[in-house]
Coordinates of C-alpha atoms and ligand atoms in Angstrom, one line a residue:
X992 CA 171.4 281.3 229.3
X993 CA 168.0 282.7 230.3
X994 CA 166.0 280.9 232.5
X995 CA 162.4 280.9 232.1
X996 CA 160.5 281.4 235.1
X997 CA 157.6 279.7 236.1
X998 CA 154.4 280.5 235.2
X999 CA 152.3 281.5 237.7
X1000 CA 148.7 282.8 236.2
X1001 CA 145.2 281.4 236.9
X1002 CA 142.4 281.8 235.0
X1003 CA 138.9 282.5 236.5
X1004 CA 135.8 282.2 234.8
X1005 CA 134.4 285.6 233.2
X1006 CA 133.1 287.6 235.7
X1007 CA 129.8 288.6 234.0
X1008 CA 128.9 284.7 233.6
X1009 CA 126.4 285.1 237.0
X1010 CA 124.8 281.7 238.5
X1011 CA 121.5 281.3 239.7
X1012 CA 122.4 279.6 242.9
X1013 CA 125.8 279.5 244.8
X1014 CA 125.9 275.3 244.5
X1015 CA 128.6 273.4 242.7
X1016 CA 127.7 269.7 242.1
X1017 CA 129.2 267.1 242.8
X1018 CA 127.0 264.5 241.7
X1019 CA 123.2 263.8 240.4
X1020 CA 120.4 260.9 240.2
X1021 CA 117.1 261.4 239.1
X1022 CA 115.6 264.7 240.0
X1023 CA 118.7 265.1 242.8
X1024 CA 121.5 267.5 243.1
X1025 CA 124.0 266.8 245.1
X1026 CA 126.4 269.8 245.9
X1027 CA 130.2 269.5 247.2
X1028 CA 128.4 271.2 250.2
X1029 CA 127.8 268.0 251.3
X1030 CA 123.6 269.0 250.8
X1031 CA 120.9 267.4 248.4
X1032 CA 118.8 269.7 246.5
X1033 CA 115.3 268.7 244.7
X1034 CA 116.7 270.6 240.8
X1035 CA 113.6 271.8 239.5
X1036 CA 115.2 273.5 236.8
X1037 CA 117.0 270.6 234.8
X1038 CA 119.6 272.6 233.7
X1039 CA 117.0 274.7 231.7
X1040 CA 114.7 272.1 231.3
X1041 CA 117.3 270.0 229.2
X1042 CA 117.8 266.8 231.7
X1043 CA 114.4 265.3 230.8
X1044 CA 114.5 261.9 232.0
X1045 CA 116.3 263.1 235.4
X1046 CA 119.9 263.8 236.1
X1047 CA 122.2 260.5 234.8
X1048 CA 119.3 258.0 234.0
X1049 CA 120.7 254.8 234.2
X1050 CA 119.8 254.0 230.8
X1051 CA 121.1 257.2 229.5
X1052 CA 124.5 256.8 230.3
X1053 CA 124.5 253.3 229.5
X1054 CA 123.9 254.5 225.9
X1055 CA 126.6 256.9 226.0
X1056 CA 129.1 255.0 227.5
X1057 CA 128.7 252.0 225.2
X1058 CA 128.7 254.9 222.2
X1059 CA 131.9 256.2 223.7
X1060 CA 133.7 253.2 223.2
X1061 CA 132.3 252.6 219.8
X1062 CA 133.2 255.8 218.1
X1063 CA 132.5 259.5 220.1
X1064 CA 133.1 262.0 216.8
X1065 CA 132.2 260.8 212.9
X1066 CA 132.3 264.1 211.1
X1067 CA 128.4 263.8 209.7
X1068 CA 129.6 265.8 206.3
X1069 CA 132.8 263.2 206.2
X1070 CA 131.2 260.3 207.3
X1071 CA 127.8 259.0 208.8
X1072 CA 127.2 256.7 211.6
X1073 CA 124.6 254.5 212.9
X1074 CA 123.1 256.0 216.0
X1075 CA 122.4 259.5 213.8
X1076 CA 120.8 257.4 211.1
X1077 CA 118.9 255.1 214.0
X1078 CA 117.8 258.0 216.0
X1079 CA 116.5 260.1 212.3
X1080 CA 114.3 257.0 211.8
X1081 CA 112.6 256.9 215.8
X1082 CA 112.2 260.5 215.2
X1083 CA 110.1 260.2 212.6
X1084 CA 107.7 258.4 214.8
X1085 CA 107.5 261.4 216.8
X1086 CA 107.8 264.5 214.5
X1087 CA 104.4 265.8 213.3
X1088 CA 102.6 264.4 210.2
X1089 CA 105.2 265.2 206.7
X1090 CA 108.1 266.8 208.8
X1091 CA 109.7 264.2 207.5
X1092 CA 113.7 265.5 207.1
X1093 CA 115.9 266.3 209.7
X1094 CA 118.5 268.5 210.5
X1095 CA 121.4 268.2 213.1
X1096 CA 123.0 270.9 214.8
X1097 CA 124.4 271.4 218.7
X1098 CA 122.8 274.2 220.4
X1099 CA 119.4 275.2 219.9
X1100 CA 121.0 278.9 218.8
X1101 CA 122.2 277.1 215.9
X1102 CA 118.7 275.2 215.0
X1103 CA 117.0 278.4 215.3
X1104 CA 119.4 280.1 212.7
X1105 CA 119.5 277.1 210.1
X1106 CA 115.5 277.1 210.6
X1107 CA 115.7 281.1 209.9
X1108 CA 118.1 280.3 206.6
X1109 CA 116.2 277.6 205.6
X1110 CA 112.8 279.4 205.5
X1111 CA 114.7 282.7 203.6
X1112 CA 115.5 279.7 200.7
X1113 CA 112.8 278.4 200.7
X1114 CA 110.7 281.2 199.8
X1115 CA 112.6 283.8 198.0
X1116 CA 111.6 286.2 201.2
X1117 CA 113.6 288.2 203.9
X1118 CA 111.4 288.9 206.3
X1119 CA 110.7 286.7 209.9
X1120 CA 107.9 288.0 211.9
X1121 CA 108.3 287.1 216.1
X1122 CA 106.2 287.7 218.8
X1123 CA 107.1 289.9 222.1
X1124 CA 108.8 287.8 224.6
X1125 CA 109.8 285.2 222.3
X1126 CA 113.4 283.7 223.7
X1127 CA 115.2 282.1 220.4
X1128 CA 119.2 282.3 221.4
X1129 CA 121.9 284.4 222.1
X1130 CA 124.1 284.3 218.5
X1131 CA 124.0 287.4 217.1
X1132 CA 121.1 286.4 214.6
X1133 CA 118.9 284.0 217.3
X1134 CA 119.4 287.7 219.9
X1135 CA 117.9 289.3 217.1
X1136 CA 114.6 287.5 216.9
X1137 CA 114.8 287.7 220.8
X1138 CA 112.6 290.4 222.5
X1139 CA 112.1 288.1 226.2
X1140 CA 115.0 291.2 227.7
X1141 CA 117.0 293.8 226.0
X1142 CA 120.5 292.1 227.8
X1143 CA 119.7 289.5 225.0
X1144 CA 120.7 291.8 222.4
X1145 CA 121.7 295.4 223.9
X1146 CA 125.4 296.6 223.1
X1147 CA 126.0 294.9 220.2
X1148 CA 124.0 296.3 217.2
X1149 CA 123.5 296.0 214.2
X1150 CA 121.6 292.9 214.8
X1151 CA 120.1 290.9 211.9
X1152 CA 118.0 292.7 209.6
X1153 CA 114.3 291.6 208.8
X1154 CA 113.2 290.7 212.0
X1155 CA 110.0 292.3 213.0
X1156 CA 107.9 292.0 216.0
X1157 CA 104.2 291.5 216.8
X1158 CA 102.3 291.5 220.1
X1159 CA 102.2 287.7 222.1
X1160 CA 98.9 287.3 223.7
X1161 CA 99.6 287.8 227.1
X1162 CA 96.5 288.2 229.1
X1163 CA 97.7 288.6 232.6
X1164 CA 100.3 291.7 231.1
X1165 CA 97.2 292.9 229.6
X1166 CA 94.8 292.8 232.1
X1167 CA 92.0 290.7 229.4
X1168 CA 90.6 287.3 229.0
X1169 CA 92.4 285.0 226.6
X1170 CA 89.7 285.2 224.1
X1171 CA 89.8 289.3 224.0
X1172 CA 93.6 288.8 224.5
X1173 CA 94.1 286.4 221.4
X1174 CA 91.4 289.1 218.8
X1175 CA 93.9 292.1 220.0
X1176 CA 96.9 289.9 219.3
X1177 CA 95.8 288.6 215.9
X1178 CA 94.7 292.1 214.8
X1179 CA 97.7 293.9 215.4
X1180 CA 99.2 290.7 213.3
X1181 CA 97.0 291.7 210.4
X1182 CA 97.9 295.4 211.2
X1183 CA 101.5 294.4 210.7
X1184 CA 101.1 292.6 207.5
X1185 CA 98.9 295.8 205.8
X1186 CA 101.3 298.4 207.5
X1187 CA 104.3 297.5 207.4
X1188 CA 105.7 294.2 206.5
X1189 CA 104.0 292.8 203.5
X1190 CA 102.9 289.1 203.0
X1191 CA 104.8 288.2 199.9
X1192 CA 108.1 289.3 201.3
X1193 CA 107.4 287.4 204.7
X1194 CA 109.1 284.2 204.8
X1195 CA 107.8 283.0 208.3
X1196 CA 106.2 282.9 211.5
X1197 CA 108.5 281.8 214.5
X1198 CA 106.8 281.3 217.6
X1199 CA 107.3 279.2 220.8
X1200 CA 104.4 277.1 222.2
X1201 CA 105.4 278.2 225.8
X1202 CA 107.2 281.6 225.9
X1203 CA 110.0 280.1 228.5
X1204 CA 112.5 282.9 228.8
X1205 CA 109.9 285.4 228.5
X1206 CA 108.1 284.6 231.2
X1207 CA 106.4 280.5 231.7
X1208 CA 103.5 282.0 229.2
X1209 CA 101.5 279.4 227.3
X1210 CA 100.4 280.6 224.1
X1211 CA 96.6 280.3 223.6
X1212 CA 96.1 277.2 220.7
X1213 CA 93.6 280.0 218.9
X1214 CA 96.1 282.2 218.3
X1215 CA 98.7 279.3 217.1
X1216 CA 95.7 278.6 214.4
X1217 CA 95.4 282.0 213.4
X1218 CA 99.4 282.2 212.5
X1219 CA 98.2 279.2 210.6
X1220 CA 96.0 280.1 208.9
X1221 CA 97.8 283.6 208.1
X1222 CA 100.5 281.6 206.8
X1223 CA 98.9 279.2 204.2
X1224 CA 96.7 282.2 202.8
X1225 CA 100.0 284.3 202.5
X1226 CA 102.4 280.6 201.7
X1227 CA 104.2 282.3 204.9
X1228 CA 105.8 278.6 206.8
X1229 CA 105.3 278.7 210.6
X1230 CA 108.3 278.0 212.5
X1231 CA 107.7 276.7 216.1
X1232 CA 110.5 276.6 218.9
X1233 CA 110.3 273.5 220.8
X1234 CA 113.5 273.9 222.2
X1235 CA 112.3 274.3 225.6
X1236 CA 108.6 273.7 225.5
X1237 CA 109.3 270.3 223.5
X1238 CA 109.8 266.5 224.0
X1239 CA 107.7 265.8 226.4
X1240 CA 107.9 269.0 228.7
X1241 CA 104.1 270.1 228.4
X1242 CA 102.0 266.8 229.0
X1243 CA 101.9 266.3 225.0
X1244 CA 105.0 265.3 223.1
X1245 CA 105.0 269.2 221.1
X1246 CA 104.1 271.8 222.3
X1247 CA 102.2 272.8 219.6
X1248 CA 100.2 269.7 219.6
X1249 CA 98.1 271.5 222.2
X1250 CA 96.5 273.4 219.3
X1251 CA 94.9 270.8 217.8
X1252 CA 95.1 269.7 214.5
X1253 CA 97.9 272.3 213.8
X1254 CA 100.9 271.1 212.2
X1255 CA 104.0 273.4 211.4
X1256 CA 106.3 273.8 208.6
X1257 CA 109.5 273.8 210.5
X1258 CA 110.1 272.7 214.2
X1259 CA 113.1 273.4 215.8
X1260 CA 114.3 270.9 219.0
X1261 CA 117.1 270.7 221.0
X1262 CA 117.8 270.9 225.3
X1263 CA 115.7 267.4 226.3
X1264 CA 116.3 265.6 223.3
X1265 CA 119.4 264.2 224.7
X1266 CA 118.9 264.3 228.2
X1267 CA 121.6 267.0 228.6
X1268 CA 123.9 266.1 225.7
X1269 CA 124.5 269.2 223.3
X1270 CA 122.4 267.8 220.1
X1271 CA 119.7 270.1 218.2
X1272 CA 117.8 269.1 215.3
X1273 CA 114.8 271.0 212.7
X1274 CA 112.3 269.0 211.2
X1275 CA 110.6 270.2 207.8
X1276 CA 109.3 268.1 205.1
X1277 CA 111.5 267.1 202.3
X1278 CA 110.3 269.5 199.6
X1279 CA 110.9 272.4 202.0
X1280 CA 114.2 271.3 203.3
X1281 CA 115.7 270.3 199.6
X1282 CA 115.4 274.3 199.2
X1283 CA 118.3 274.5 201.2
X1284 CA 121.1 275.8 199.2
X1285 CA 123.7 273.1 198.9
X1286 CA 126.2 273.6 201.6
X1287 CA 124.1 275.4 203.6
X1288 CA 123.8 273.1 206.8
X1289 CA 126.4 271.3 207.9
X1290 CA 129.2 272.3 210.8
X1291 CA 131.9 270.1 212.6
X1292 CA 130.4 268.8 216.0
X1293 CA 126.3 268.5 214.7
X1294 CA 124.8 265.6 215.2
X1295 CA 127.1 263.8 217.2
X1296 CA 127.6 260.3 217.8
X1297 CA 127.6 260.2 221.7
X1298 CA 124.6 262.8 221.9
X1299 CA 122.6 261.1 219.1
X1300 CA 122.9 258.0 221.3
X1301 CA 121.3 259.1 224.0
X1302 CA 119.4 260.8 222.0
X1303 CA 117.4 257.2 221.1
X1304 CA 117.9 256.4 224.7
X1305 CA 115.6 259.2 226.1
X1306 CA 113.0 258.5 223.4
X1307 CA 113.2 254.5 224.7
X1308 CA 113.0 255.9 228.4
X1309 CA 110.1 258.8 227.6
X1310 CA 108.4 255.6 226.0
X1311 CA 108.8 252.8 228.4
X1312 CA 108.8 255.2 231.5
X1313 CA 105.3 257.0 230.1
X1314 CA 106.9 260.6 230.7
X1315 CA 104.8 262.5 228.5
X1316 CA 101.9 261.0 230.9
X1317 CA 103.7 262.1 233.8
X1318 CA 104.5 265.2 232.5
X1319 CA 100.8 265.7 232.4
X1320 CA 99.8 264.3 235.9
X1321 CA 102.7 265.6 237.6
X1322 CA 102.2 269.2 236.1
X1323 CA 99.0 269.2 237.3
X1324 CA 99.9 268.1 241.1
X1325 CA 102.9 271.1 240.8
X1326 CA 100.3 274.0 239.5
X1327 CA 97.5 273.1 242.3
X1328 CA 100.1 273.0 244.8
X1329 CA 101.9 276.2 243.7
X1330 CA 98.3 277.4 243.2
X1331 CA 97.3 276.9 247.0
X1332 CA 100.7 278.0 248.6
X1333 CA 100.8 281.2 247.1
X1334 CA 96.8 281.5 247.3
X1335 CA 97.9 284.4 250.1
X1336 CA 100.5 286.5 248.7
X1337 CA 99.1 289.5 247.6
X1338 CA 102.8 290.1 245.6
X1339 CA 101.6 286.8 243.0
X1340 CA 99.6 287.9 240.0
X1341 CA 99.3 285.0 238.2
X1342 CA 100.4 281.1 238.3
X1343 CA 100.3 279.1 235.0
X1344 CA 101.7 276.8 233.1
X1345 CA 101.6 273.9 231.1
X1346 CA 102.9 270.1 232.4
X1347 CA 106.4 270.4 233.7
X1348 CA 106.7 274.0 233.2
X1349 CA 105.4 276.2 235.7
X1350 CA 105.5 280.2 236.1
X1351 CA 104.9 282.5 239.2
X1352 CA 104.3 285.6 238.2
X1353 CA 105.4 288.3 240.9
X1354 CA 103.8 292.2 240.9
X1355 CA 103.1 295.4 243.0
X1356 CA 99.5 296.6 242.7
X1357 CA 98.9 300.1 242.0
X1358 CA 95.4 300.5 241.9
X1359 CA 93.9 298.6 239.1
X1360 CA 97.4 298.4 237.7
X1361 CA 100.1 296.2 238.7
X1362 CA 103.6 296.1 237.8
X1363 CA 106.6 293.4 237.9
X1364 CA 107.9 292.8 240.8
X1365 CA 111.2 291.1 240.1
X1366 CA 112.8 291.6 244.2
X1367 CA 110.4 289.6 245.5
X1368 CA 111.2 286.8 242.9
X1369 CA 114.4 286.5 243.3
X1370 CA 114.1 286.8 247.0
X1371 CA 111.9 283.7 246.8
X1372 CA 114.1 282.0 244.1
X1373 CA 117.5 282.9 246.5
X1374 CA 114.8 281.5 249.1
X1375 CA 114.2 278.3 247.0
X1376 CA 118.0 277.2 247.3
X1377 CA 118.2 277.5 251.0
X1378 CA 115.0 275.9 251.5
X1379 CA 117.2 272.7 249.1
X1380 CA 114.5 273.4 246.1
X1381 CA 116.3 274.6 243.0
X1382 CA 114.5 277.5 240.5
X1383 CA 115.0 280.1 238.0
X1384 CA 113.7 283.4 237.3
X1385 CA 112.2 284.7 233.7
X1386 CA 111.0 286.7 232.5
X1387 CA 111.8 290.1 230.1
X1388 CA 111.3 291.6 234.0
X1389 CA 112.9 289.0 235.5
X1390 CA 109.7 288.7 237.8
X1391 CA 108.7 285.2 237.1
X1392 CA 110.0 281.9 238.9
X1393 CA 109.9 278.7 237.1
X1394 CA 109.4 275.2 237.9
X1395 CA 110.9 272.9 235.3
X1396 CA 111.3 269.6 237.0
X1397 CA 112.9 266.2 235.5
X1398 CA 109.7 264.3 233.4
X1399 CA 110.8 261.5 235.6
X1400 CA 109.7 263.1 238.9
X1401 CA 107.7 261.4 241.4
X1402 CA 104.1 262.6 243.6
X1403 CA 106.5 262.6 246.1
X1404 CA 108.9 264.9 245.0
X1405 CA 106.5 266.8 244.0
X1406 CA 104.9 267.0 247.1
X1407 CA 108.7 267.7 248.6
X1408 CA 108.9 270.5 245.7
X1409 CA 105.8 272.8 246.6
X1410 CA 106.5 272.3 250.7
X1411 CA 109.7 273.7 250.2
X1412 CA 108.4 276.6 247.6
X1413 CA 105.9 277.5 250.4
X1414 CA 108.9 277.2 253.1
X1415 CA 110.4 279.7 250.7
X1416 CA 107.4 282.2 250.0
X1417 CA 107.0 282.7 253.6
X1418 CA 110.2 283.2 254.6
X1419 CA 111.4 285.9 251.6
X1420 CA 108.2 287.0 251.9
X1421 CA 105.7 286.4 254.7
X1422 CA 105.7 290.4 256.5
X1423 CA 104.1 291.0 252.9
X1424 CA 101.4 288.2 252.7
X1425 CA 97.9 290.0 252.6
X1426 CA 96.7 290.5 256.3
X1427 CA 100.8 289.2 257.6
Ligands
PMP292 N1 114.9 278.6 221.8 C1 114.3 278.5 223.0 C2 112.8 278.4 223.1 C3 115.0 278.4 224.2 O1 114.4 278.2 225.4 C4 116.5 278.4 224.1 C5 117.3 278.3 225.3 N2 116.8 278.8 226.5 C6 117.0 278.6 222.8 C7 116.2 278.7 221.7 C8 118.5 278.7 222.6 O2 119.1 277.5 222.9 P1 120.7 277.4 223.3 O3 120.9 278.0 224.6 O4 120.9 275.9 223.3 O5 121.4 278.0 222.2

């Protein structure tokens, strides 16, 4: 007889997957990370802006916990259960005016791509026009609607076909005023649609309300109504990503809403809907979403019980709690603050942002030019951590920092937040400040 011998192999995680920050949590509360390096960092990044009413809300996992002893997986196309069913009917009282059927997926990869397949069936038409710097997923048909970095979609082409690309408004790139910014933008659309990609074989718009991977940019509500009203002249449906700007996040519940008046065809949420469980939804109203081809949405985990419950827990908490309100009030205090600390570095171009979701924009001048500078913001992200303030980068670049905090967080964190950002700034960068 053989003897088997022990096995003795690790595994490690894949080498390319790269982290932000060197912590490893141990625990979290509220807008608090604790690592298992026995410090306490202030997370203003939410795990991508997903953990909207703060890390472990009381309420939150009260919901899940409860759900988890009820029943944790009922296959949606096996069987349904009560919290999707409760937490389609409180959505309704958010979702804008006739988006009035809902979806379920897990990621918002997935919502993007049913949104994409829904919008192809309901017209008849191939084509989806995005905007530069739009971020919509890494699956192989989400990377191909994504232009916010080519390592979103470089190496492995062919990529979906029918994806074409017009210019996002971005005033600081450009060097203009919104106004001039939003007339070039919305031109080159029209350009697009005589040139190249005709009307009646475009099936939509997609667009985010925020451009979050590509860069914290806000796009201008003018240029939202012009996709509007490009796309009921041309029956074209406009497709907004809310994934990241949604639920809250801005200082209105949509994104979109801050365009007012506009209402899309299909919205597509995921990330703070659930407070950091994997749940991902579209919205569309029925007419549109019964031109889904039978057996075209479905998938094993959507929708799922646990997530959907805390799902309905972060609407009662956004509610009760007044986040959207906070995310306005808040987001204010964050962009002055950010505002006056960086006031003397030369090296930021631009600070914006709406609510909850700031970007610092970092750039060499050359002459009247400038030019991303994506060293000095990831020196002052790197900064961020040892300073115990946690931050991303964006950006196609990767020259942008961004401040997503909880929509729970207090004046005080705040004002903990842009101290330590400023402790940061000068220590990455203060030989560089203008006149330093
Ligand atoms: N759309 C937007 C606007 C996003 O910000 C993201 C994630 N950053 C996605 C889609 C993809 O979501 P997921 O990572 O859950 O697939």
């Amino acid at each position: 007889m053989t003897a088997v011998a022990p096995r003795t192999q690790t595994a490690s995680l894949s080498p390319i997957l790269k982290q932000a920050t060197p912590v490893v949590v141990d625990h979290a509360q509220g807008s608090w990370i604790h690592g298992t390096d026995g410090r306490d960092y202030l997370d203003f990044t939410t795990g991508i802006g997903v953990t909207s009413t703060g890390h472990c809300h009381p309420r939150v996992v009260a919901a899940a916990q409860a759900q988890c002893a009820k029943v944790i997986h009922a296959q949606y196309t096996t069987v349904m259960h009560t919290p999707l069913l409760e937490l389609t009917e409180r959505l309704g009282g958010v979702l804008p005016p006739g988006l009035d059927s809902v979806f379920y997926a897990n990621s918002g990869s997935e919502a993007v791509e049913a949104s994409i397949r829904l919008a192809r069936m309901a017209t008849g038409r191939p084509n989806i026009i995005v905007f530069q710097g739009g971020f919509h997923g890494r699956t192989v048909a989400a990377a191909s609607l994504t232009s916010a970095g080519t390592r979103f979609s470089a190496g492995f082409s062919p990529l979906m076909g029918g994806v074409h690309m017009a210019p996002f408004p971005y005033a600081y790139r450009y060097g203009w005023d919104v106004e001039t910014t939003v007339d070039f933008a919305l031109a080159e659309l029209d350009y697009l649609l005589t040139s190249h990609v005709a009307p009646n074989d475009t099936a939509a718009f997609l667009i985010e309300p925020v451009l979050g991977d590509g860069g914290y940019l806000p796009t201008p509500p003018r240029f939202l109504h012009g996709l509007r009203e490009r796309a009921d002249a041309h029956g074209i449906l406009l497709i907004v990503d809310e994934v990241q700007a949604g639920f809250g996040r801005t200082g209105r519940f949509w994104g979109h809403q801050h365009a007012d008046g506009l209402i899309p065809d299909i919205l597509i949420t995921a990330k703070g809907l659930a407070s950091g469980f994997p749940i991902s939804a579209i919205a569309a109203p029925t007419e549109v979403m019964s031109k889904a081809w039978p057996g075209s949405q479905g998938g094993t985990y959507g929708g799922n019980a646990v997530a959907a419950a805390a799902a309905i827990a972060t609407l009662d908490v956004i509610d009760d709690e007044g986040l959207v309100e906070n995310a306005r009030v808040r987001g204010q205090q964050l962009i002055d603050g950010i505002r006056s600390a960086t006031a003397p570095f030369d090296t930021v171009g631009d600070v914006r942002g709406l609510g909850l979701m700031v970007g610092v924009e970092f750039v060499t001048r050359d002459g009247e030019r400038t030019v991303p500078d994506p060293a000095a913001a990831l020196a002052v992200q790197q900064a961020t951590t040892e300073h115990g303030l946690l931050t991303l980068t964006c950006g196609p670049a990767g020259n942008v920092v961004r401040l997503i905090p909880a929509l729970v967080v207090t004046e005080d964190e705040i004002a903990t937040g842009v101290d330590r950002f400023t402790a940061a700034l000068e220590s990455a960068l203060g030989a560089r400040a203008l006149g330093g």
